[in-house]
Amino acid sequence: MSAALTSAEAKAASKEKPALAVHKYSLSYRTEAGLIAALRNIDLTIAKGETVGLVGESGSGKSSMAWSIMRYLPPNAVEQGGAIRLAGEEILDYTPHEMATIRGSRVPMVFQDPSTSLNPTIRLGEQIAEVLIRHRGLTKAEAYAEAEAALARTGITHPKEMLQRYPHEASGGEKQRVVIATAFACEPELIIFDEPTTALDILTARQILDLFTRLREETNVSALYISHDLGLVSRVVDRVAVIHKGVIVENGSVDEVFRHPKADYTRQLIGAVPDPERWIGVEAPAVPQTLIRLTNAGVHYGGPSLLQRIFQPEEAGKVGFWGARNVSLDIRKGELLGVVGESGSGKSTIAKVLAGLQDFEGTLEVDGRTIGSRKAIDRAYRRRVQIVFQHPDASLNPRQKIGTIIGRPLKLYQIVPRRQVKIRVGQLLEMVRLPAAYAKRYPHQLSGGEKQRVAIARAFAAEPELVICDEVTAALDVSVQAAVAELLVKLQRDTGTACLFITHDLNLIRQLAHRIAVMRHGVLVDFFDRRDARADDRNPYTKALLDAVPVQSSSAAA
Amino acid sequence: MSRGYLIRRLLAIILVLAIVTLAVFAITTILPGNAAIMILGEYATPDAVAALERQLHLDQPWYMQYLSWVAGILHGDFGTSLRLSQPVTQVVGEAFLNSAMLALTALAAVIIVAIPLGVLAALKRGTVIDLAIGLFSYLGTALPEFVTATLLLVFLAAPNVGPFPAGGFVAPWEDLAGFAAHVILPAATLGLILLAHVSRQVRSEMSEVLASDYVRAARLKGLSERRVIWRHTLPNSLAPAVAVISLDIGYLLGGIIVVEEIFAWPGLGRVLMYALENRDLPVIQAVTLLLAAIYALSNLVSDIIIAKLDPRVRYA
Amino acid sequence: MRRFLSSPSAVVGTTLLVLVLFAALFGPLIAPYDPQEFHPLARLQGPSASYWLGTDQFGRDLLSRILSGAPATIAFGVFSTTIGVVVGSLIGVIAGVSSGWVDSTIMRILDGLLAVPDLLFTLLIVTVLGGGMEHALLAVAVAFTPGMARIARSAVLSVRTRDYVRAAVARGESGLYIVGREVLPNALSPIVVEATIRVSFAIMIGATLGFLGLGAQPPSTEWGLMVSEARQFMFRNPWCVAIPGLSIATAALGFNLFGDALRDALDPRRSH
């Protein structure tokens, strides 16, 4: 067996050879527009036991690198020379069959989203065991016993029970532990992590990172950690490679890269990492004046159907859940109020209530006027309160031109006379730093960041007193995120508009917000002034959230 | 799947059938012609007609007619055929059995052939095999049953030459080989459109699953290609295929009408055509109700199968 | 447009569709013979130089009959679908926009009507109205209405939850503006795609009705009726059933392929 031979050779060679050595590797994709370069002259080395971070924004080529190492390239990929060596062996020469014996055993991979990378119709136990049966030749019973042990090592409390569950019966964190347990199951040499925490909540992500650190120390495995988040990567890796447009522009130890970045792009990335100690928001209003007050707001989703109430009255009471319950908060004129929480915490529900998109209980007070239901919200209120959504792709009508989209509030609220709409649209576009000529374009002709600027321009066109920003930076690349946040601050400074900024990014919100509200399971658990973020009387949940976000290396360097 | 869910589904089916009966009743009551005259012939005395009208409740308002008809159904009495002077249950019962044999043969053939074809096309995507299967299925969906049937007859049932009989029916318990010879052409005709549709659906589902993150993950775990296909891909492509098949049963039930007419198969379709020609209301109503009930029930059965195939589907 | 024609099935579909529409518009004008003219000496012939597609039991030229029957056959499919689509979409949009009890009442009724197979529904209505082309057309339109209503409703519902519609609601736009400017333009493409594919079904059902004697009546040259009239002679000259049968298939195939290609081209997931 040649495969057995090569693996024996590998064991002998791996003593001195690096776990992974990529040398002058280039890759292109064949498209209708001709060859498009994805990776150019890549040099990347991971020593035994070392973890290297590969950091880049979407389209930088970081994922292509992973596919190249795994030898899992689409049919239109064209490799243009170079070498990829695994413990000294040239894997570019391997047959697909030889590669199949390496994948999952010597080089496993951990994916971004455990809810899509696990097969929904197969029990978790089988999904671990099949790898052990395949690569270590265990019997079914041995494989399940080993799978249980592997799960226990990842800190799952009832591993035996977990083996019997289907993916949808486990939480995101549990699923990612299953994937990690599978990756560590066959004594790997090199693990490729592809954004393993991006799809997880803050606290879960923190636990997964800790788990990774612990397992790495226990097994001395090498790892390639792919991420868009420079701040996060700096916590878990020994060395960082920054990739931009298919070229590695920076390569060095974490400390070196943060202290003395050589490439402009690296500097730009470091600058874009939110730093809670660097305040970029507007001055807090001198005299606090309440703009809107929300009292005991509650939203109940999914009531029982008529048939259920008739036939299963005892179950009907349990149907549905509270998206938000007893939430009271006030928004002051000109301030930026941050609302943070994990997914499902109810932060977006509050945004929908304030924007008049959700039926609610409780009251909404504006200018001494009390509003008791969604139906009672009038157009005058709607003009004063505008909302910007998370996904700019979804919030702009694909069949309307940018000019029509931004011009609509101007016409609807009669902000300017009809014949001046065009001029005002141009001014608004320039205000969000887009060329006025964009008015003639359609949304799909713009990039994600540009579309979000259009959505912001539309909100500010109404000359509102409050703009609700619902995770407006979450769908954008790091460098674009920073630019959008700065744009919002500039607009706030120019117009004096208040802003309700909803996010899961604690570092970002501490740069912007005057006050911060923390939500969990639909309840407002904490509400404090930014200066008191680290005060001792903070809610334990707030403390846990603050502790979970990556420690800043850049501020230490500054 | 809870018992409560099943109860609610059955209630929904009953509601659907109630609407069907109302719609059918509404449509058929507008039908011109007097049922009593139809039974007694054109030369009946006015007294006799009036007496029969009373007996058939035709002198009552339509909603009373409807209610007494529904009450009859609940007692298993679908009325009496106006044309054949037999109880509707008797006329429809035997025909139903014959139709069921034809439909199930066609359905079984579709399932046995269509799913492997779809899988093959998805695995050989972009090759000549895929193209051939695609072409075949497009052609299949474009041929109405009467054209397929006519062409099959021309080429496979020509007098003295063709291997198959041009029509008729032999009960399988009397002569199994004879039944098989008679059922092949009508079942093939019925199955062709479904075959095309189902195999295309399986292909597209399968392609989608093959491109999913979890199949990619399975491949990157180094699993054998056989395990990736048979354990990770195929089971997940089947649930949508079942959904499509259950929707296609509606089509099958429509097709049966034409196919039975052409191949002289003594089933529901023929009974219905005969009843339509003769405005035999009780029969029309019973057959329509029966077909709708079969369709609604087959949808329920398919939902239950889907829940078995996909653990995510939970009916509460 | 170039992207649309990049797939082979789109090219084939478009070609067939152009061919079929051309026959429907100009067929009677370019027919070489009078479609009703008897040629007693040339009965039940196969294709030849003088009769390209052969002749039927009366010696009538099949090509001329196919060409002259094209308008009736195609127009039946297009018009019945159009009526069904317009009425169905209207009902579907009303259900989708109004939600609440209006929606659930409409949906329950649609569920009931959808439980009756299309062809059976059509047959029932034709029986009530009496046979003939116009009645058959109306019957197919009625039979298509519930299915189209359902598709229109789900198209509206899927658009209704998009953020740009929510943005319009949050702005305080009127219901009419939201439906007319934000929802409908974006819900239209699935409806158009479904309509195109349904034309092929309508053509097939129309021909089936003609075949059963419940649609077009003699001396019409509607293709389904042609098959039915020639059936007695099909063993002597298969051409006289095969030609109209395959013509129906060609027309149905054209609309079907074109609709599928349209769906692929309009699918946002496949663009970019």
JSON list of C-alpha atoms in Angstrom, two decimals, chain A residues 122-299:
[
{"chain": "A", "resi": 122, "resn": "ILE", "atom": "CA", "xyz": [-27.95, 12.14, 10.73]},
{"chain": "A", "resi": 123, "resn": "ARG", "atom": "CA", "xyz": [-27.43, 11.81, 14.49]},
{"chain": "A", "resi": 124, "resn": "LEU", "atom": "CA", "xyz": [-24.38, 13.63, 15.84]},
{"chain": "A", "resi": 125, "resn": "GLY", "atom": "CA", "xyz": [-22.84, 10.37, 17.10]},
{"chain": "A", "resi": 126, "resn": "GLU", "atom": "CA", "xyz": [-22.78, 8.84, 13.63]},
{"chain": "A", "resi": 127, "resn": "GLN", "atom": "CA", "xyz": [-21.24, 11.99, 12.19]},
{"chain": "A", "resi": 128, "resn": "ILE", "atom": "CA", "xyz": [-18.25, 11.64, 14.54]},
{"chain": "A", "resi": 129, "resn": "ALA", "atom": "CA", "xyz": [-18.07, 7.86, 14.41]},
{"chain": "A", "resi": 130, "resn": "GLU", "atom": "CA", "xyz": [-18.01, 7.64, 10.62]},
{"chain": "A", "resi": 131, "resn": "VAL", "atom": "CA", "xyz": [-14.70, 9.50, 10.59]},
{"chain": "A", "resi": 132, "resn": "LEU", "atom": "CA", "xyz": [-13.19, 7.13, 13.15]},
{"chain": "A", "resi": 133, "resn": "ILE", "atom": "CA", "xyz": [-14.42, 4.10, 11.24]},
{"chain": "A", "resi": 134, "resn": "ARG", "atom": "CA", "xyz": [-13.07, 5.48, 8.01]},
{"chain": "A", "resi": 135, "resn": "HIS", "atom": "CA", "xyz": [-9.66, 6.72, 9.11]},
{"chain": "A", "resi": 136, "resn": "ARG", "atom": "CA", "xyz": [-8.77, 4.64, 12.15]},
{"chain": "A", "resi": 137, "resn": "GLY", "atom": "CA", "xyz": [-10.48, 1.44, 11.09]},
{"chain": "A", "resi": 138, "resn": "LEU", "atom": "CA", "xyz": [-12.44, 1.11, 14.33]},
{"chain": "A", "resi": 139, "resn": "THR", "atom": "CA", "xyz": [-15.52, -1.07, 14.65]},
{"chain": "A", "resi": 140, "resn": "LYS", "atom": "CA", "xyz": [-18.83, 0.63, 15.14]},
{"chain": "A", "resi": 141, "resn": "ALA", "atom": "CA", "xyz": [-18.88, 0.03, 18.89]},
{"chain": "A", "resi": 142, "resn": "GLU", "atom": "CA", "xyz": [-15.29, 1.21, 19.33]},
{"chain": "A", "resi": 143, "resn": "ALA", "atom": "CA", "xyz": [-15.99, 4.28, 17.23]},
{"chain": "A", "resi": 144, "resn": "TYR", "atom": "CA", "xyz": [-19.00, 5.29, 19.34]},
{"chain": "A", "resi": 145, "resn": "ALA", "atom": "CA", "xyz": [-17.03, 4.80, 22.56]},
{"chain": "A", "resi": 146, "resn": "GLU", "atom": "CA", "xyz": [-14.20, 6.88, 21.15]},
{"chain": "A", "resi": 147, "resn": "ALA", "atom": "CA", "xyz": [-16.68, 9.52, 19.92]},
{"chain": "A", "resi": 148, "resn": "GLU", "atom": "CA", "xyz": [-18.09, 9.79, 23.41]},
{"chain": "A", "resi": 149, "resn": "ALA", "atom": "CA", "xyz": [-14.62, 10.30, 24.85]},
{"chain": "A", "resi": 150, "resn": "ALA", "atom": "CA", "xyz": [-13.81, 12.90, 22.17]},
{"chain": "A", "resi": 151, "resn": "LEU", "atom": "CA", "xyz": [-16.99, 14.81, 22.97]},
{"chain": "A", "resi": 152, "resn": "ALA", "atom": "CA", "xyz": [-16.22, 14.68, 26.69]},
{"chain": "A", "resi": 153, "resn": "ARG", "atom": "CA", "xyz": [-12.84, 16.29, 25.98]},
{"chain": "A", "resi": 154, "resn": "THR", "atom": "CA", "xyz": [-14.63, 19.25, 24.41]},
{"chain": "A", "resi": 155, "resn": "GLY", "atom": "CA", "xyz": [-16.47, 19.90, 27.66]},
{"chain": "A", "resi": 156, "resn": "ILE", "atom": "CA", "xyz": [-19.90, 18.57, 26.73]},
{"chain": "A", "resi": 157, "resn": "THR", "atom": "CA", "xyz": [-21.53, 17.45, 29.96]},
{"chain": "A", "resi": 158, "resn": "HIS", "atom": "CA", "xyz": [-23.60, 14.50, 28.77]},
{"chain": "A", "resi": 159, "resn": "PRO", "atom": "CA", "xyz": [-21.66, 13.21, 25.77]},
{"chain": "A", "resi": 160, "resn": "LYS", "atom": "CA", "xyz": [-23.49, 9.90, 25.56]},
{"chain": "A", "resi": 161, "resn": "GLU", "atom": "CA", "xyz": [-26.83, 11.63, 25.26]},
{"chain": "A", "resi": 162, "resn": "MET", "atom": "CA", "xyz": [-25.44, 14.13, 22.77]},
{"chain": "A", "resi": 163, "resn": "LEU", "atom": "CA", "xyz": [-24.43, 11.29, 20.44]},
{"chain": "A", "resi": 164, "resn": "GLN", "atom": "CA", "xyz": [-28.10, 10.37, 20.06]},
{"chain": "A", "resi": 165, "resn": "ARG", "atom": "CA", "xyz": [-29.24, 13.85, 19.12]},
{"chain": "A", "resi": 166, "resn": "TYR", "atom": "CA", "xyz": [-29.83, 15.35, 15.70]},
{"chain": "A", "resi": 167, "resn": "PRO", "atom": "CA", "xyz": [-28.11, 18.65, 14.87]},
{"chain": "A", "resi": 168, "resn": "HIS", "atom": "CA", "xyz": [-31.30, 20.67, 15.30]},
{"chain": "A", "resi": 169, "resn": "GLU", "atom": "CA", "xyz": [-31.63, 19.32, 18.84]},
{"chain": "A", "resi": 170, "resn": "ALA", "atom": "CA", "xyz": [-28.30, 20.85, 19.89]},
{"chain": "A", "resi": 171, "resn": "SER", "atom": "CA", "xyz": [-27.31, 24.49, 20.44]},
{"chain": "A", "resi": 172, "resn": "GLY", "atom": "CA", "xyz": [-24.87, 26.30, 18.16]},
{"chain": "A", "resi": 173, "resn": "GLY", "atom": "CA", "xyz": [-22.07, 25.93, 20.69]},
{"chain": "A", "resi": 174, "resn": "GLU", "atom": "CA", "xyz": [-22.74, 22.23, 21.18]},
{"chain": "A", "resi": 175, "resn": "LYS", "atom": "CA", "xyz": [-22.75, 21.66, 17.43]},
{"chain": "A", "resi": 176, "resn": "GLN", "atom": "CA", "xyz": [-19.45, 23.46, 16.99]},
{"chain": "A", "resi": 177, "resn": "ARG", "atom": "CA", "xyz": [-18.00, 21.30, 19.79]},
{"chain": "A", "resi": 178, "resn": "VAL", "atom": "CA", "xyz": [-19.10, 18.23, 17.85]},
{"chain": "A", "resi": 179, "resn": "VAL", "atom": "CA", "xyz": [-17.31, 19.54, 14.75]},
{"chain": "A", "resi": 180, "resn": "ILE", "atom": "CA", "xyz": [-14.20, 20.30, 16.79]},
{"chain": "A", "resi": 181, "resn": "ALA", "atom": "CA", "xyz": [-14.30, 16.88, 18.46]},
{"chain": "A", "resi": 182, "resn": "THR", "atom": "CA", "xyz": [-14.48, 15.31, 14.99]},
{"chain": "A", "resi": 183, "resn": "ALA", "atom": "CA", "xyz": [-11.51, 17.39, 13.86]},
{"chain": "A", "resi": 184, "resn": "PHE", "atom": "CA", "xyz": [-9.39, 16.29, 16.82]},
{"chain": "A", "resi": 185, "resn": "ALA", "atom": "CA", "xyz": [-10.55, 12.67, 16.62]},
{"chain": "A", "resi": 186, "resn": "CYS", "atom": "CA", "xyz": [-7.81, 11.22, 14.38]},
{"chain": "A", "resi": 187, "resn": "GLU", "atom": "CA", "xyz": [-4.67, 12.77, 15.85]},
{"chain": "A", "resi": 188, "resn": "PRO", "atom": "CA", "xyz": [-4.45, 15.51, 13.23]},
{"chain": "A", "resi": 189, "resn": "GLU", "atom": "CA", "xyz": [-1.27, 17.26, 12.12]},
{"chain": "A", "resi": 190, "resn": "LEU", "atom": "CA", "xyz": [-2.86, 20.44, 10.85]},
{"chain": "A", "resi": 191, "resn": "ILE", "atom": "CA", "xyz": [-6.37, 21.74, 11.47]},
{"chain": "A", "resi": 192, "resn": "ILE", "atom": "CA", "xyz": [-7.88, 24.39, 9.25]},
{"chain": "A", "resi": 193, "resn": "PHE", "atom": "CA", "xyz": [-10.31, 26.67, 11.05]},
{"chain": "A", "resi": 194, "resn": "ASP", "atom": "CA", "xyz": [-12.54, 28.69, 8.73]},
{"chain": "A", "resi": 195, "resn": "GLU", "atom": "CA", "xyz": [-14.09, 31.48, 10.83]},
{"chain": "A", "resi": 196, "resn": "PRO", "atom": "CA", "xyz": [-15.23, 28.97, 13.46]},
{"chain": "A", "resi": 197, "resn": "THR", "atom": "CA", "xyz": [-16.88, 31.52, 15.76]},
{"chain": "A", "resi": 198, "resn": "THR", "atom": "CA", "xyz": [-18.43, 33.99, 13.30]},
{"chain": "A", "resi": 199, "resn": "ALA", "atom": "CA", "xyz": [-21.85, 32.31, 13.36]},
{"chain": "A", "resi": 200, "resn": "LEU", "atom": "CA", "xyz": [-21.92, 32.02, 17.16]},
{"chain": "A", "resi": 201, "resn": "ASP", "atom": "CA", "xyz": [-23.00, 34.32, 19.94]},
{"chain": "A", "resi": 202, "resn": "ILE", "atom": "CA", "xyz": [-20.45, 36.32, 21.89]},
{"chain": "A", "resi": 203, "resn": "LEU", "atom": "CA", "xyz": [-20.34, 34.14, 24.99]},
{"chain": "A", "resi": 204, "resn": "THR", "atom": "CA", "xyz": [-20.39, 30.87, 23.02]},
{"chain": "A", "resi": 205, "resn": "ALA", "atom": "CA", "xyz": [-17.66, 32.16, 20.71]},
{"chain": "A", "resi": 206, "resn": "ARG", "atom": "CA", "xyz": [-15.54, 32.93, 23.75]},
{"chain": "A", "resi": 207, "resn": "GLN", "atom": "CA", "xyz": [-16.00, 29.38, 25.07]},
{"chain": "A", "resi": 208, "resn": "ILE", "atom": "CA", "xyz": [-15.13, 27.86, 21.70]},
{"chain": "A", "resi": 209, "resn": "LEU", "atom": "CA", "xyz": [-11.96, 29.96, 21.53]},
{"chain": "A", "resi": 210, "resn": "ASP", "atom": "CA", "xyz": [-10.97, 28.83, 25.03]},
{"chain": "A", "resi": 211, "resn": "LEU", "atom": "CA", "xyz": [-11.65, 25.24, 24.05]},
{"chain": "A", "resi": 212, "resn": "PHE", "atom": "CA", "xyz": [-9.48, 25.62, 20.97]},
{"chain": "A", "resi": 213, "resn": "THR", "atom": "CA", "xyz": [-6.63, 27.06, 23.03]},
{"chain": "A", "resi": 214, "resn": "ARG", "atom": "CA", "xyz": [-6.86, 24.22, 25.55]},
{"chain": "A", "resi": 215, "resn": "LEU", "atom": "CA", "xyz": [-7.00, 21.43, 22.97]},
{"chain": "A", "resi": 216, "resn": "ARG", "atom": "CA", "xyz": [-4.09, 22.94, 21.08]},
{"chain": "A", "resi": 217, "resn": "GLU", "atom": "CA", "xyz": [-1.96, 22.89, 24.20]},
{"chain": "A", "resi": 218, "resn": "GLU", "atom": "CA", "xyz": [-2.98, 19.32, 24.97]},
{"chain": "A", "resi": 219, "resn": "THR", "atom": "CA", "xyz": [-2.28, 17.96, 21.50]},
{"chain": "A", "resi": 220, "resn": "ASN", "atom": "CA", "xyz": [0.40, 20.27, 20.12]},
{"chain": "A", "resi": 221, "resn": "VAL", "atom": "CA", "xyz": [-1.40, 20.36, 16.78]},
{"chain": "A", "resi": 222, "resn": "SER", "atom": "CA", "xyz": [-0.63, 22.94, 14.12]},
{"chain": "A", "resi": 223, "resn": "ALA", "atom": "CA", "xyz": [-3.44, 25.12, 12.90]},
{"chain": "A", "resi": 224, "resn": "LEU", "atom": "CA", "xyz": [-4.36, 27.59, 10.18]},
{"chain": "A", "resi": 225, "resn": "TYR", "atom": "CA", "xyz": [-6.94, 30.02, 11.54]},
{"chain": "A", "resi": 226, "resn": "ILE", "atom": "CA", "xyz": [-8.83, 31.91, 8.86]},
{"chain": "A", "resi": 227, "resn": "SER", "atom": "CA", "xyz": [-10.77, 35.00, 9.90]},
{"chain": "A", "resi": 228, "resn": "HIS", "atom": "CA", "xyz": [-11.80, 38.49, 8.92]},
{"chain": "A", "resi": 229, "resn": "ASP", "atom": "CA", "xyz": [-11.39, 39.69, 12.49]},
{"chain": "A", "resi": 230, "resn": "LEU", "atom": "CA", "xyz": [-7.88, 40.87, 13.25]},
{"chain": "A", "resi": 231, "resn": "GLY", "atom": "CA", "xyz": [-8.70, 41.58, 16.87]},
{"chain": "A", "resi": 232, "resn": "LEU", "atom": "CA", "xyz": [-10.04, 38.10, 17.47]},
{"chain": "A", "resi": 233, "resn": "VAL", "atom": "CA", "xyz": [-7.22, 36.35, 15.63]},
{"chain": "A", "resi": 234, "resn": "SER", "atom": "CA", "xyz": [-4.59, 38.14, 17.64]},
{"chain": "A", "resi": 235, "resn": "ARG", "atom": "CA", "xyz": [-5.86, 36.35, 20.74]},
{"chain": "A", "resi": 236, "resn": "VAL", "atom": "CA", "xyz": [-5.41, 32.80, 19.51]},
{"chain": "A", "resi": 237, "resn": "VAL", "atom": "CA", "xyz": [-2.54, 32.68, 17.03]},
{"chain": "A", "resi": 238, "resn": "ASP", "atom": "CA", "xyz": [1.26, 32.83, 17.17]},
{"chain": "A", "resi": 239, "resn": "ARG", "atom": "CA", "xyz": [1.76, 34.47, 13.82]},
{"chain": "A", "resi": 240, "resn": "VAL", "atom": "CA", "xyz": [-0.49, 36.46, 11.48]},
{"chain": "A", "resi": 241, "resn": "ALA", "atom": "CA", "xyz": [-0.54, 36.63, 7.69]},
{"chain": "A", "resi": 242, "resn": "VAL", "atom": "CA", "xyz": [-2.64, 39.43, 6.24]},
{"chain": "A", "resi": 243, "resn": "ILE", "atom": "CA", "xyz": [-4.04, 38.70, 2.79]},
{"chain": "A", "resi": 244, "resn": "HIS", "atom": "CA", "xyz": [-5.39, 41.36, 0.46]},
{"chain": "A", "resi": 245, "resn": "LYS", "atom": "CA", "xyz": [-6.57, 40.75, -3.12]},
{"chain": "A", "resi": 246, "resn": "GLY", "atom": "CA", "xyz": [-4.81, 37.37, -3.25]},
{"chain": "A", "resi": 247, "resn": "VAL", "atom": "CA", "xyz": [-1.45, 38.65, -2.03]},
{"chain": "A", "resi": 248, "resn": "ILE", "atom": "CA", "xyz": [0.00, 38.19, 1.44]},
{"chain": "A", "resi": 249, "resn": "VAL", "atom": "CA", "xyz": [0.92, 41.75, 2.34]},
{"chain": "A", "resi": 250, "resn": "GLU", "atom": "CA", "xyz": [2.09, 41.17, 5.87]},
{"chain": "A", "resi": 251, "resn": "ASN", "atom": "CA", "xyz": [3.50, 38.17, 7.71]},
{"chain": "A", "resi": 252, "resn": "GLY", "atom": "CA", "xyz": [4.93, 38.14, 11.20]},
{"chain": "A", "resi": 253, "resn": "SER", "atom": "CA", "xyz": [4.34, 37.50, 14.87]},
{"chain": "A", "resi": 254, "resn": "VAL", "atom": "CA", "xyz": [1.19, 38.99, 16.36]},
{"chain": "A", "resi": 255, "resn": "ASP", "atom": "CA", "xyz": [3.18, 41.49, 18.37]},
{"chain": "A", "resi": 256, "resn": "GLU", "atom": "CA", "xyz": [5.26, 42.57, 15.38]},
{"chain": "A", "resi": 257, "resn": "VAL", "atom": "CA", "xyz": [2.28, 43.01, 13.09]},
{"chain": "A", "resi": 258, "resn": "PHE", "atom": "CA", "xyz": [0.38, 45.12, 15.59]},
{"chain": "A", "resi": 259, "resn": "ARG", "atom": "CA", "xyz": [3.34, 47.20, 16.73]},
{"chain": "A", "resi": 260, "resn": "HIS", "atom": "CA", "xyz": [5.10, 47.75, 13.44]},
{"chain": "A", "resi": 261, "resn": "PRO", "atom": "CA", "xyz": [2.71, 47.06, 10.57]},
{"chain": "A", "resi": 262, "resn": "LYS", "atom": "CA", "xyz": [4.62, 47.32, 7.30]},
{"chain": "A", "resi": 263, "resn": "ALA", "atom": "CA", "xyz": [1.80, 47.40, 4.77]},
{"chain": "A", "resi": 264, "resn": "ASP", "atom": "CA", "xyz": [-0.68, 50.27, 4.46]},
{"chain": "A", "resi": 265, "resn": "TYR", "atom": "CA", "xyz": [-3.48, 47.75, 4.26]},
{"chain": "A", "resi": 266, "resn": "THR", "atom": "CA", "xyz": [-2.52, 46.23, 7.61]},
{"chain": "A", "resi": 267, "resn": "ARG", "atom": "CA", "xyz": [-2.48, 49.68, 9.17]},
{"chain": "A", "resi": 268, "resn": "GLN", "atom": "CA", "xyz": [-5.94, 50.31, 7.72]},
{"chain": "A", "resi": 269, "resn": "LEU", "atom": "CA", "xyz": [-7.20, 47.01, 9.15]},
{"chain": "A", "resi": 270, "resn": "ILE", "atom": "CA", "xyz": [-5.75, 47.74, 12.59]},
{"chain": "A", "resi": 271, "resn": "GLY", "atom": "CA", "xyz": [-7.33, 51.17, 12.49]},
{"chain": "A", "resi": 272, "resn": "ALA", "atom": "CA", "xyz": [-10.69, 49.62, 11.67]},
{"chain": "A", "resi": 273, "resn": "VAL", "atom": "CA", "xyz": [-10.68, 47.26, 14.64]},
{"chain": "A", "resi": 274, "resn": "PRO", "atom": "CA", "xyz": [-13.07, 48.83, 17.14]},
{"chain": "A", "resi": 275, "resn": "ASP", "atom": "CA", "xyz": [-11.23, 49.97, 20.24]},
{"chain": "A", "resi": 276, "resn": "PRO", "atom": "CA", "xyz": [-13.43, 50.70, 23.25]},
{"chain": "A", "resi": 277, "resn": "GLU", "atom": "CA", "xyz": [-10.83, 53.08, 24.67]},
{"chain": "A", "resi": 278, "resn": "ARG", "atom": "CA", "xyz": [-10.87, 55.31, 21.57]},
{"chain": "A", "resi": 279, "resn": "TRP", "atom": "CA", "xyz": [-13.98, 57.50, 21.66]},
{"chain": "A", "resi": 280, "resn": "ILE", "atom": "CA", "xyz": [-15.24, 58.59, 18.27]},
{"chain": "A", "resi": 281, "resn": "GLY", "atom": "CA", "xyz": [-18.83, 59.57, 19.11]},
{"chain": "A", "resi": 282, "resn": "VAL", "atom": "CA", "xyz": [-20.30, 63.06, 19.36]},
{"chain": "A", "resi": 283, "resn": "GLU", "atom": "CA", "xyz": [-20.32, 65.15, 22.53]},
{"chain": "A", "resi": 284, "resn": "ALA", "atom": "CA", "xyz": [-23.13, 64.15, 24.86]},
{"chain": "A", "resi": 285, "resn": "PRO", "atom": "CA", "xyz": [-25.94, 66.71, 24.94]},
{"chain": "A", "resi": 286, "resn": "ALA", "atom": "CA", "xyz": [-25.27, 69.24, 27.71]},
{"chain": "A", "resi": 287, "resn": "VAL", "atom": "CA", "xyz": [-28.77, 69.18, 29.17]},
{"chain": "A", "resi": 288, "resn": "PRO", "atom": "CA", "xyz": [-30.42, 65.74, 28.87]},
{"chain": "A", "resi": 289, "resn": "GLN", "atom": "CA", "xyz": [-33.88, 66.12, 27.29]},
{"chain": "A", "resi": 290, "resn": "THR", "atom": "CA", "xyz": [-36.07, 63.07, 26.74]},
{"chain": "A", "resi": 291, "resn": "LEU", "atom": "CA", "xyz": [-37.11, 62.52, 23.12]},
{"chain": "A", "resi": 292, "resn": "ILE", "atom": "CA", "xyz": [-39.00, 59.23, 23.35]},
{"chain": "A", "resi": 293, "resn": "ARG", "atom": "CA", "xyz": [-39.88, 57.18, 26.36]},
{"chain": "A", "resi": 294, "resn": "LEU", "atom": "CA", "xyz": [-40.82, 53.52, 26.22]},
{"chain": "A", "resi": 295, "resn": "THR", "atom": "CA", "xyz": [-42.71, 52.21, 29.25]},
{"chain": "A", "resi": 296, "resn": "ASN", "atom": "CA", "xyz": [-43.31, 48.54, 30.03]},
{"chain": "A", "resi": 297, "resn": "ALA", "atom": "CA", "xyz": [-43.11, 47.60, 26.38]},
{"chain": "A", "resi": 298, "resn": "GLY", "atom": "CA", "xyz": [-43.85, 43.96, 25.58]},
{"chain": "A", "resi": 299, "resn": "VAL", "atom": "CA", "xyz": [-44.18, 41.90, 22.41]}
]
